[in-house]
Amino acid sequence: MPSFTFVAPGSRSPVTIELHKPLTSIGRSIENDICISDPLLLEEHAHIQFDGEKFTLSALNRKHPFTVNGRSRRSTTLKHEDSIQLGATECTFRMVSETPVDEELPDVIDHVEAYERLFQFSRELMQQFSLTELLELLIDRVIEVTGAQRGFLILLEGNTPKVAVGRNIKRETLADARELYSDSIVAKVAETKEPLIISDALRNENFKNATSVAHLQLSSVMCVPLLEKGKLLGVLYVGNSHITSLFDKTTLKILMVFAAQASLIIQNALLVNELTLDNQKLQQQLEGMQMSGIIGSCEGIQGVLNKVRRVSSTDVSVLITGETGTGKELFAREIHRLSNRNNGPFVTINCGAIPENLLESELFGHKKGAFTGAVADKLGKFKLADKGTLFLDELGELPLVLQVKLLRAIEEKKITPIGGGFPEDVDIRIVAATNRTLEDEVKEGRFREDLFYRLNVIQLVLPPLRERDDDLILLARYFLQKFSAEFERSFKGFTADAIISMKKYRWGGNIRELQNLIKKAVILSEGTHIGPEDLEFRGADMSEILPLAEAKDRFQARYINDILRLNGGNRTKTARDLGVDPRTIFRHLEKEQQK
């Protein structure tokens, strides 16, 4: 890079200023590009002008000329190593800067060694798993084999170039990389998809007037496209500002080979990185689901989950029904998690686990002194769930007298604590659950019909585990993995007999029973696989496998009994409904009597 060196009067240290502007001012004032503390100089003494081909030094005052190589001049075209006298200051102009010791540039390596390093580079690339490390390694090797001062990998995001990596000869990442390359040169290569070499950018007809070339002190530049099946991924860009005419066609060929080798690997790395991000996103989604403990792919569970997604964004009441251990609270939490109230509290109350005389206080709270033992005010579950969700578990156990108060609180959205004189507003969403058939409870008079319909706006029916064949083994393996990690045990899985046994077992306790059985097996088993003996199934709860003929007979007998019951025992009508001879029904009844 062209430079101007001077030693100010009274100083021993030379100062070198690189010349990269079209017009460089020299003088005593600090406002000049080159400020020299020399009392013989004017405030603004001279200018160095670069017209794209030559540097011209001109005095600004005819009475204050300068000398160049001992001859007085008011204007002159500067040449390499010209000695200039400005006032009492000796200066030197150089077309090529002297390279500082701490930034010594390596010699360009020969062709054979370059390809040897290319082979080494390829092996190193295959060992890189981090996209950032891979790209940094690429640029470090490019700088090394081309003898560049700095290098950049610029990738396209749509049509916009973005610096993926910017590095210097010291293998340091350039924090201001975007400001250190010529966007006009990059744009040219991106447009043509052809490599470009500029041995002397400041004298190049196409780029000498580019603002970025002048301001970046660019002297030598190479830029080659990164292509994958004709598609432009980005460019490799290297440059120097200290050496003129460094890059040649041989160096360009080396860079092009690196680019060809790197394109495929970079494309694969970008795909892997994209897949990694997608996988991380998917894992976060799965973890979000597993936070609620919901695992299942069978048709029944997927149907429930689809309904959960549709109703969660509303504030309607939801009634979750299902056998004990099917995970009703987990689905209630999932409704809350997906709702607009997810930043509010999720409050649970088990209506069957609290004595009746305390249940009203638990639901609505009480004031100090409201009854014996009420030594302080207490907030009820309704108030604690304000702006959130209240989960009423075991709703079918709620006494009739409290059902009336519950209905009023839900409809009016107000509660009155025991001993309190004024109702208090509450803003909650109700999700209830029961393992009872509330329709039957209503018929028997044990549950209020108006409350049932108030809560049963949307009903979710959870299938029992014995009806979730597709999920049974999935859940079992999940619990095995979970408890193996928790208790630091190493199990490879279940034996084939264990899987058969799990499928034959009648899961009265559902998922909770499965979880407890596997937890116990993980703690006590000594093998590498969990077998049926480790699960300790009760024989009476194992499904019986019958010969097909016997299974048909049993089904037929049950079905005939069901139709007889519907027809009030009328044998002729039953035979007509079933499309059989009446004698078939008589023979069936004879067999039933003989049992």
XYZ file of C-alpha atoms in Angstrom:
595
model
C 0.000 0.000 0.000
C 1.401 3.497 -0.835
C 2.579 5.293 2.293
C 4.078 8.537 3.583
C 6.725 8.330 6.344
C 8.144 11.264 8.353
C 10.157 11.995 11.491
C 8.915 15.163 13.173
C 11.489 17.618 14.577
C 12.589 16.607 18.072
C 11.347 13.048 17.561
C 13.294 9.866 16.820
C 10.377 7.633 15.934
C 9.228 7.557 12.326
C 5.523 7.805 11.629
C 4.027 6.023 8.602
C 0.656 6.984 7.157
C -0.870 4.795 4.464
C -2.336 6.729 1.548
C -5.771 5.435 0.665
C -7.760 8.655 0.122
C -8.091 10.504 -3.185
C -6.877 13.662 -1.399
C -4.570 13.637 1.642
C -3.847 16.904 3.474
C -0.524 17.672 5.189
C 0.161 20.451 7.704
C 0.695 21.570 11.258
C -3.026 21.537 12.198
C -4.472 18.425 13.796
C -7.336 18.637 11.308
C -5.010 17.410 8.546
C -4.800 13.767 7.473
C -1.062 13.974 8.140
C -0.319 16.241 11.101
C 3.363 17.179 11.530
C 4.414 19.259 14.554
C 6.863 21.421 12.610
C 6.813 25.227 13.271
C 8.076 25.850 9.707
C 4.914 24.321 8.224
C 1.670 26.165 7.588
C -1.572 25.103 9.214
C -2.402 23.356 5.930
C 0.815 23.084 3.981
C 0.401 20.620 1.095
C -1.845 17.982 -0.527
C -1.196 14.546 -2.001
C -3.718 13.797 -4.743
C -4.314 10.326 -6.228
C -6.044 10.275 -9.620
C -6.173 6.522 -9.993
C -2.782 6.260 -11.694
C -0.311 8.538 -9.929
C 0.249 10.396 -6.661
C 0.913 14.162 -6.968
C 2.349 16.289 -4.128
C 1.443 20.010 -4.336
C 2.280 22.985 -2.089
C -0.675 25.164 -1.162
C 1.398 28.385 -0.905
C 3.826 29.444 -3.597
C 6.087 30.976 -0.922
C 6.475 27.621 0.812
C 7.745 25.071 -1.685
C 9.246 21.710 -0.734
C 12.219 19.738 -1.976
C 12.124 16.270 -3.580
C 15.438 14.444 -3.766
C 17.206 17.790 -3.149
C 15.292 19.795 -5.778
C 12.804 22.541 -4.968
C 9.303 21.861 -6.193
C 5.821 23.329 -5.842
C 4.213 20.240 -7.450
C 5.578 16.861 -8.461
C 4.563 13.300 -9.300
C 5.852 11.063 -6.553
C 7.876 7.929 -7.191
C 8.799 5.045 -4.968
C 11.393 5.989 -2.300
C 11.234 9.715 -3.079
C 12.905 11.761 -0.296
C 10.876 14.872 0.567
C 11.749 17.867 2.743
C 8.753 19.735 4.202
C 9.940 22.632 6.389
C 12.431 21.003 8.787
C 10.826 17.542 8.392
C 12.311 14.745 6.294
C 9.718 12.512 4.655
C 9.702 9.450 2.395
C 7.082 8.305 -0.113
C 6.801 4.607 -0.912
C 4.524 2.870 -3.401
C 4.686 -0.305 -1.301
C 4.566 -0.156 2.484
C 7.281 -1.749 4.520
C 5.587 -4.720 6.201
C 5.601 -4.411 10.018
C 7.408 -7.181 11.828
C 4.333 -8.207 13.835
C 2.226 -8.521 10.693
C 4.771 -10.331 8.565
C 2.959 -11.997 5.692
C 3.946 -15.507 4.712
C 5.379 -16.229 1.320
C 2.925 -17.728 -1.082
C 3.518 -21.466 -0.875
C 4.281 -23.412 -4.005
C 1.670 -25.271 -6.007
C 2.507 -28.767 -4.753
C 2.506 -27.774 -1.102
C -0.805 -25.998 -1.590
C -2.462 -29.188 -2.784
C -0.898 -31.133 0.080
C -2.476 -28.661 2.472
C -5.731 -28.963 0.572
C -5.714 -32.703 1.251
C -4.939 -32.039 4.917
C -7.704 -29.432 4.993
C -10.226 -31.952 3.616
C -9.375 -34.433 6.354
C -9.673 -31.760 9.012
C -13.030 -30.623 7.666
C -14.487 -34.095 8.006
C -13.596 -34.056 11.700
C -15.387 -30.792 12.420
C -18.822 -30.994 13.986
C -19.356 -27.328 14.789
C -20.364 -25.207 11.816
C -18.554 -22.174 13.233
C -15.301 -24.099 13.771
C -15.523 -25.615 10.292
C -15.898 -22.255 8.585
C -13.132 -20.682 10.648
C -10.828 -23.555 9.688
C -11.662 -23.008 6.036
C -10.745 -19.313 6.105
C -7.573 -19.938 8.133
C -6.382 -22.428 5.508
C -7.309 -20.104 2.635
C -5.300 -17.261 4.192
C -2.399 -19.637 4.732
C -2.175 -21.003 1.173
C -2.808 -17.693 -0.616
C -0.550 -15.527 1.540
C -3.429 -13.149 2.228
C -3.639 -10.679 5.087
C -7.315 -11.351 5.770
C -10.054 -13.571 4.431
C -13.827 -13.769 4.480
C -16.499 -16.346 3.872
C -19.571 -14.452 2.721
C -22.800 -16.443 2.406
C -26.011 -15.346 0.741
C -29.209 -15.096 2.739
C -31.706 -14.699 -0.059
C -29.914 -12.110 -2.170
C -28.250 -10.406 0.771
C -24.553 -11.144 1.459
C -23.708 -11.818 5.088
C -20.257 -12.412 6.560
C -20.256 -15.902 8.061
C -16.579 -15.718 9.052
C -13.935 -13.007 8.867
C -10.376 -13.857 9.964
C -6.904 -12.347 9.811
C -3.450 -13.828 9.408
C -3.158 -14.233 13.189
C -6.208 -16.543 13.132
C -8.265 -13.952 14.957
C -11.928 -13.367 14.256
C -12.553 -9.892 12.878
C -15.233 -8.165 14.900
C -15.877 -5.522 12.228
C -15.666 -7.922 9.277
C -18.546 -6.280 7.406
C -16.516 -3.074 7.087
C -13.331 -4.757 5.814
C -14.223 -6.053 2.356
C -15.290 -4.374 -0.859
C -19.011 -4.853 -1.408
C -18.626 -3.786 -5.048
C -16.189 -6.644 -5.726
C -18.425 -9.150 -3.925
C -21.456 -7.915 -5.863
C -19.579 -8.375 -9.153
C -18.662 -11.994 -8.382
C -22.146 -12.756 -7.085
C -23.632 -11.385 -10.310
C -21.298 -13.145 -12.763
C -20.560 -16.289 -10.695
C -17.017 -15.961 -12.065
C -13.755 -15.686 -10.089
C -12.115 -12.278 -9.933
C -8.490 -11.313 -9.292
C -7.350 -7.725 -8.875
C -3.617 -7.448 -8.398
C -3.722 -3.699 -7.795
C -7.201 -2.512 -6.882
C -6.231 1.155 -6.643
C -5.158 1.152 -10.301
C -7.896 -1.136 -11.610
C -10.098 0.661 -14.150
C -13.296 -1.029 -12.933
C -12.826 -0.580 -9.191
C -10.354 2.273 -8.624
C -13.187 4.751 -8.085
C -15.161 2.463 -5.776
C -15.528 4.046 -2.349
C -14.884 0.752 -0.556
C -11.629 0.155 -2.458
C -10.198 3.546 -1.521
C -11.362 3.599 2.071
C -10.289 0.022 2.785
C -6.739 0.655 1.493
C -7.137 -2.342 -0.802
C -4.171 -3.210 -2.930
C -4.713 -6.840 -3.938
C -7.952 -8.851 -3.921
C -9.205 -12.283 -4.983
C -12.853 -13.330 -4.845
C -14.255 -16.649 -6.067
C -17.826 -17.996 -6.026
C -18.961 -20.963 -3.934
C -21.234 -22.975 -6.195
C -23.281 -26.087 -5.486
C -24.980 -27.515 -8.597
C -24.952 -24.084 -10.173
C -26.491 -22.436 -7.121
C -24.469 -19.638 -5.535
C -23.928 -20.272 -1.826
C -21.632 -17.298 -1.332
C -18.044 -16.242 -2.049
C -14.537 -16.691 -0.703
C -12.787 -13.332 -0.486
C -9.155 -12.590 0.407
C -7.298 -9.316 0.351
C -4.123 -7.464 1.224
C -3.499 -3.804 1.861
C 0.272 -3.971 2.471
C 1.507 -5.630 -0.715
C 0.913 -4.608 -4.294
C 0.482 -7.122 -7.109
C 0.745 -10.126 -4.788
C -1.974 -12.336 -6.172
C -1.488 -14.020 -9.524
C -3.333 -16.579 -11.635
C -1.594 -19.496 -9.922
C -2.793 -18.326 -6.532
C -6.266 -17.822 -7.961
C -6.326 -21.437 -9.195
C -5.408 -22.633 -5.713
C -8.230 -20.585 -4.218
C -10.677 -21.952 -6.811
C -9.739 -25.535 -5.914
C -10.324 -24.733 -2.247
C -13.679 -23.208 -3.139
C -14.730 -26.263 -5.144
C -13.685 -28.579 -2.315
C -15.357 -26.432 0.313
C -18.684 -25.843 -1.472
C -20.020 -29.362 -1.039
C -18.790 -29.629 2.531
C -20.198 -26.211 3.438
C -23.533 -27.127 1.862
C -23.637 -30.349 3.887
C -22.576 -28.476 7.003
C -25.336 -25.916 6.515
C -27.860 -28.720 6.049
C -26.600 -30.493 9.163
C -26.730 -27.235 11.081
C -30.279 -26.607 9.839
C -31.283 -30.154 10.786
C -29.663 -29.670 14.181
C -31.673 -26.497 14.765
C -34.837 -28.270 13.576
C -34.036 -31.181 15.862
C -33.461 -28.843 18.794
C -36.772 -27.158 18.080
C -38.522 -30.529 17.850
C -36.836 -31.676 21.062
C -38.049 -28.525 22.818
C -41.558 -29.238 21.593
C -41.323 -32.836 22.784
C -39.950 -31.732 26.132
C -42.810 -29.272 26.374
C -45.247 -32.115 25.820
C -43.432 -34.425 28.206
C -43.537 -31.773 30.909
C -47.221 -32.585 31.079
C -46.426 -36.293 30.917
C -48.624 -36.933 27.867
C -47.148 -39.635 25.683
C -49.227 -41.461 23.126
C -49.828 -42.021 19.452
C -52.900 -44.254 19.436
C -56.036 -43.021 17.736
C -57.919 -42.509 21.003
C -55.263 -40.328 22.631
C -54.611 -38.358 19.454
C -58.310 -37.616 19.212
C -58.308 -36.293 22.768
C -55.201 -34.190 22.131
C -56.735 -32.688 18.998
C -59.784 -31.711 21.024
C -57.507 -30.256 23.735
C -55.784 -28.046 21.184
C -59.108 -26.764 19.875
C -60.691 -25.940 23.237
C -57.647 -24.642 25.118
C -57.807 -21.163 23.633
C -61.399 -20.729 24.858
C -62.651 -20.284 28.418
C -65.360 -22.961 28.303
C -65.578 -25.514 31.105
C -64.136 -28.953 30.377
C -65.096 -32.257 31.988
C -62.459 -35.000 31.791
C -63.721 -38.533 32.372
C -61.886 -41.812 32.522
C -60.858 -44.618 34.803
C -58.487 -44.151 37.704
C -54.906 -43.747 36.568
C -55.592 -42.628 33.002
C -53.924 -39.225 33.535
C -56.823 -36.817 33.931
C -54.772 -34.199 35.767
C -52.087 -34.325 33.086
C -54.621 -33.404 30.429
C -56.007 -30.656 32.653
C -52.516 -29.184 32.953
C -52.089 -29.436 29.186
C -55.305 -27.460 28.666
C -53.962 -24.780 31.025
C -50.519 -24.784 29.349
C -52.006 -24.206 25.913
C -54.524 -21.612 27.084
C -54.334 -17.834 27.271
C -54.189 -18.246 31.053
C -50.885 -20.109 31.045
C -49.160 -17.240 32.875
C -51.690 -17.544 35.672
C -51.875 -20.205 38.408
C -53.013 -23.799 37.952
C -54.710 -24.816 41.217
C -55.851 -28.346 42.032
C -58.332 -29.552 44.637
C -59.285 -33.182 45.170
C -62.945 -33.106 46.104
C -62.834 -36.659 47.427
C -59.762 -36.307 49.643
C -60.973 -33.475 51.924
C -63.498 -33.999 54.737
C -66.898 -32.519 53.950
C -66.793 -30.068 56.882
C -63.533 -28.579 55.560
C -64.263 -28.679 51.850
C -66.228 -25.418 51.691
C -63.371 -23.561 53.373
C -60.900 -25.142 50.943
C -62.987 -24.023 47.988
C -64.082 -20.538 49.038
C -61.821 -19.621 51.989
C -62.846 -18.194 55.371
C -62.414 -15.157 57.561
C -60.723 -15.083 60.930
C -63.103 -16.234 63.671
C -65.645 -17.690 61.223
C -65.570 -20.977 63.169
C -63.581 -22.703 65.866
C -59.979 -22.995 64.690
C -60.228 -20.162 62.162
C -57.397 -18.173 63.702
C -56.598 -16.246 60.528
C -58.053 -15.355 57.141
C -57.597 -18.054 54.529
C -57.841 -17.795 50.759
C -59.774 -20.594 49.098
C -58.832 -22.425 45.910
C -61.145 -20.203 43.870
C -59.286 -17.076 44.945
C -55.878 -18.702 44.579
C -56.757 -19.663 40.976
C -57.753 -16.106 40.024
C -56.643 -15.314 36.433
C -55.768 -18.977 36.018
C -57.315 -22.457 35.983
C -59.029 -24.364 38.803
C -58.916 -28.145 38.452
C -61.680 -29.939 40.388
C -60.508 -33.542 40.646
C -62.865 -36.351 41.715
C -65.822 -34.053 41.097
C -68.284 -36.898 41.583
C -67.371 -37.017 45.294
C -68.605 -33.459 45.914
C -71.522 -33.364 48.461
C -74.866 -32.088 47.178
C -74.897 -29.116 49.529
C -71.608 -27.856 48.090
C -72.726 -28.565 44.533
C -75.263 -25.749 44.910
C -72.610 -23.275 46.096
C -70.193 -24.405 43.416
C -72.778 -23.833 40.699
C -73.526 -20.344 42.008
C -69.820 -19.434 42.159
C -69.247 -20.629 38.586
C -72.271 -18.825 37.154
C -71.836 -15.556 39.054
C -68.016 -15.576 39.075
C -68.212 -14.463 42.690
C -67.433 -16.221 45.963
C -68.229 -15.437 49.565
C -65.706 -16.772 52.099
C -67.143 -18.409 55.231
C -67.737 -15.602 57.705
C -67.409 -12.964 54.997
C -70.182 -10.488 54.353
C -69.339 -9.396 50.812
C -68.892 -11.474 47.646
C -65.512 -11.285 45.907
C -64.939 -11.396 42.148
C -62.945 -14.264 40.686
C -61.791 -14.823 37.122
C -61.078 -18.504 36.609
C -61.511 -21.309 34.116
C -62.960 -24.567 35.467
C -61.625 -27.968 34.409
C -63.181 -30.899 36.274
C -62.481 -34.634 36.289
C -64.187 -37.749 37.549
C -63.957 -41.519 37.206
C -67.682 -41.821 37.799
C -70.407 -41.821 35.139
C -72.065 -38.538 36.080
C -75.101 -39.212 33.896
C -75.883 -42.184 36.162
C -75.136 -40.103 39.240
C -77.674 -37.517 38.017
C -80.304 -40.228 37.522
C -79.667 -41.548 41.013
C -79.990 -38.054 42.488
C -76.427 -37.904 43.746
C -75.309 -35.147 41.369
C -77.138 -31.996 40.327
C -78.201 -31.996 36.700
C -77.750 -28.226 36.307
C -74.160 -28.429 37.604
C -73.432 -31.376 35.333
C -74.514 -29.463 32.232
C -72.698 -26.334 33.443
C -69.414 -28.231 33.665
C -69.914 -30.637 30.778
C -69.638 -28.058 27.980
C -66.752 -30.050 26.486
C -66.097 -33.628 27.575
C -62.809 -35.440 27.124
C -63.054 -39.210 27.494
C -59.667 -40.766 28.233
C -59.276 -44.347 27.014
C -57.958 -46.901 29.546
C -54.508 -48.357 28.985
C -55.905 -51.743 27.954
C -57.449 -50.004 24.918
C -54.177 -48.306 23.976
C -52.269 -51.203 22.430
C -50.132 -48.880 20.290
C -49.064 -46.850 23.328
C -48.535 -49.565 25.935
C -44.998 -50.544 24.959
C -44.111 -46.930 24.105
C -45.052 -45.868 27.631
C -43.294 -48.873 29.160
C -40.038 -48.020 27.392
C -40.360 -44.375 28.399
C -40.719 -45.323 32.079
C -37.853 -47.823 31.795
C -35.562 -45.117 30.417
C -36.725 -42.585 33.001
C -36.244 -44.824 36.048
C -33.005 -46.359 34.759
C -31.526 -42.855 34.668
C -33.049 -41.931 38.024
C -31.679 -44.996 39.836
C -28.466 -45.217 37.778
C -29.270 -48.642 36.379
C -28.464 -49.923 32.904
C -31.220 -51.845 31.135
C -31.308 -52.635 27.418
C -35.063 -53.153 27.291
C -37.794 -55.739 27.829
C -37.709 -59.417 26.932
C -40.164 -60.674 24.320
C -42.098 -62.539 27.045
C -42.366 -59.345 29.112
C -43.901 -57.500 26.170
C -46.418 -60.334 25.607
C -47.299 -60.306 29.307
C -47.846 -56.544 29.320
C -50.212 -56.845 26.378
C -52.189 -59.654 28.051
C -52.453 -57.926 31.425
C -55.710 -56.215 32.429
C -54.509 -52.769 33.498
C -56.943 -51.957 36.277
C -54.659 -49.225 37.594
C -53.844 -47.986 34.096
C -50.751 -45.799 33.531
C -50.115 -45.270 37.235
C -49.983 -49.047 37.739
C -47.654 -49.485 34.751
C -45.334 -46.789 36.095
C -45.153 -48.332 39.561
C -44.544 -51.857 38.247
C -41.651 -50.739 36.041
C -40.186 -48.557 38.786
C -40.193 -51.557 41.125
C -38.660 -53.786 38.433
C -35.854 -51.301 37.766
C -34.964 -51.200 41.459
C -35.071 -54.962 42.080
C -34.088 -56.603 38.791
C -30.476 -57.751 38.384
C -30.404 -58.578 34.668
C -29.907 -56.455 31.562
C -33.518 -56.927 30.410
C -36.810 -56.697 32.264
C -38.706 -60.004 32.131
C -42.290 -60.936 33.063
C -41.090 -62.270 36.407
C -39.693 -58.814 37.249
C -43.084 -57.201 36.610
C -44.854 -59.580 39.016
C -48.187 -59.653 37.201
C -51.098 -61.208 39.052
C -52.339 -64.314 37.246
C -55.985 -63.483 37.853
C -55.572 -60.229 35.912
C -54.053 -61.825 32.814
C -56.303 -61.907 29.748
C -57.261 -65.423 28.780
C -56.460 -66.511 25.230
C -59.214 -68.819 23.978
C -59.540 -71.039 20.922
C -61.444 -69.187 18.212
C -64.514 -71.461 18.420
C -64.828 -70.991 22.183
C -64.341 -67.227 21.838
C -67.160 -67.133 19.265
C -69.471 -69.115 21.579
C -68.818 -66.761 24.489
C -69.402 -63.651 22.403
C -72.591 -65.112 20.932
C -73.958 -65.985 24.361
C -73.272 -62.498 25.738
C -74.790 -60.849 22.686
C -77.975 -62.896 22.811
C -78.344 -62.082 26.516
C -77.934 -58.371 25.755
C -80.670 -58.419 23.078
C -82.994 -60.461 25.297
C -82.536 -57.846 28.000
C -83.368 -55.046 25.548
C -86.522 -56.922 24.472
C -87.651 -57.576 28.018
C -87.088 -61.335 27.689
C -89.287 -61.691 24.591
C -87.740 -64.690 22.836
C -89.700 -64.426 19.585
C -88.827 -60.747 19.064
C -85.176 -61.462 19.946
C -85.019 -64.250 17.347
C -86.588 -61.912 14.761
C -84.131 -59.089 15.579
C -81.153 -61.443 15.327
C -82.422 -63.092 12.154
C -82.320 -66.640 13.581
C -84.756 -69.452 14.144
C -86.555 -69.093 17.522
C -85.277 -72.558 18.412
C -81.750 -71.075 18.513
C -82.842 -68.764 21.323
C -84.510 -71.651 23.210
C -81.352 -73.779 22.980
C -79.286 -70.832 24.210
C -81.527 -70.417 27.248
C -81.342 -74.132 28.013
C -77.532 -73.939 28.075
C -77.652 -70.874 30.337
C -79.874 -72.781 32.801
C -77.445 -75.703 32.869
C -74.475 -73.514 33.894
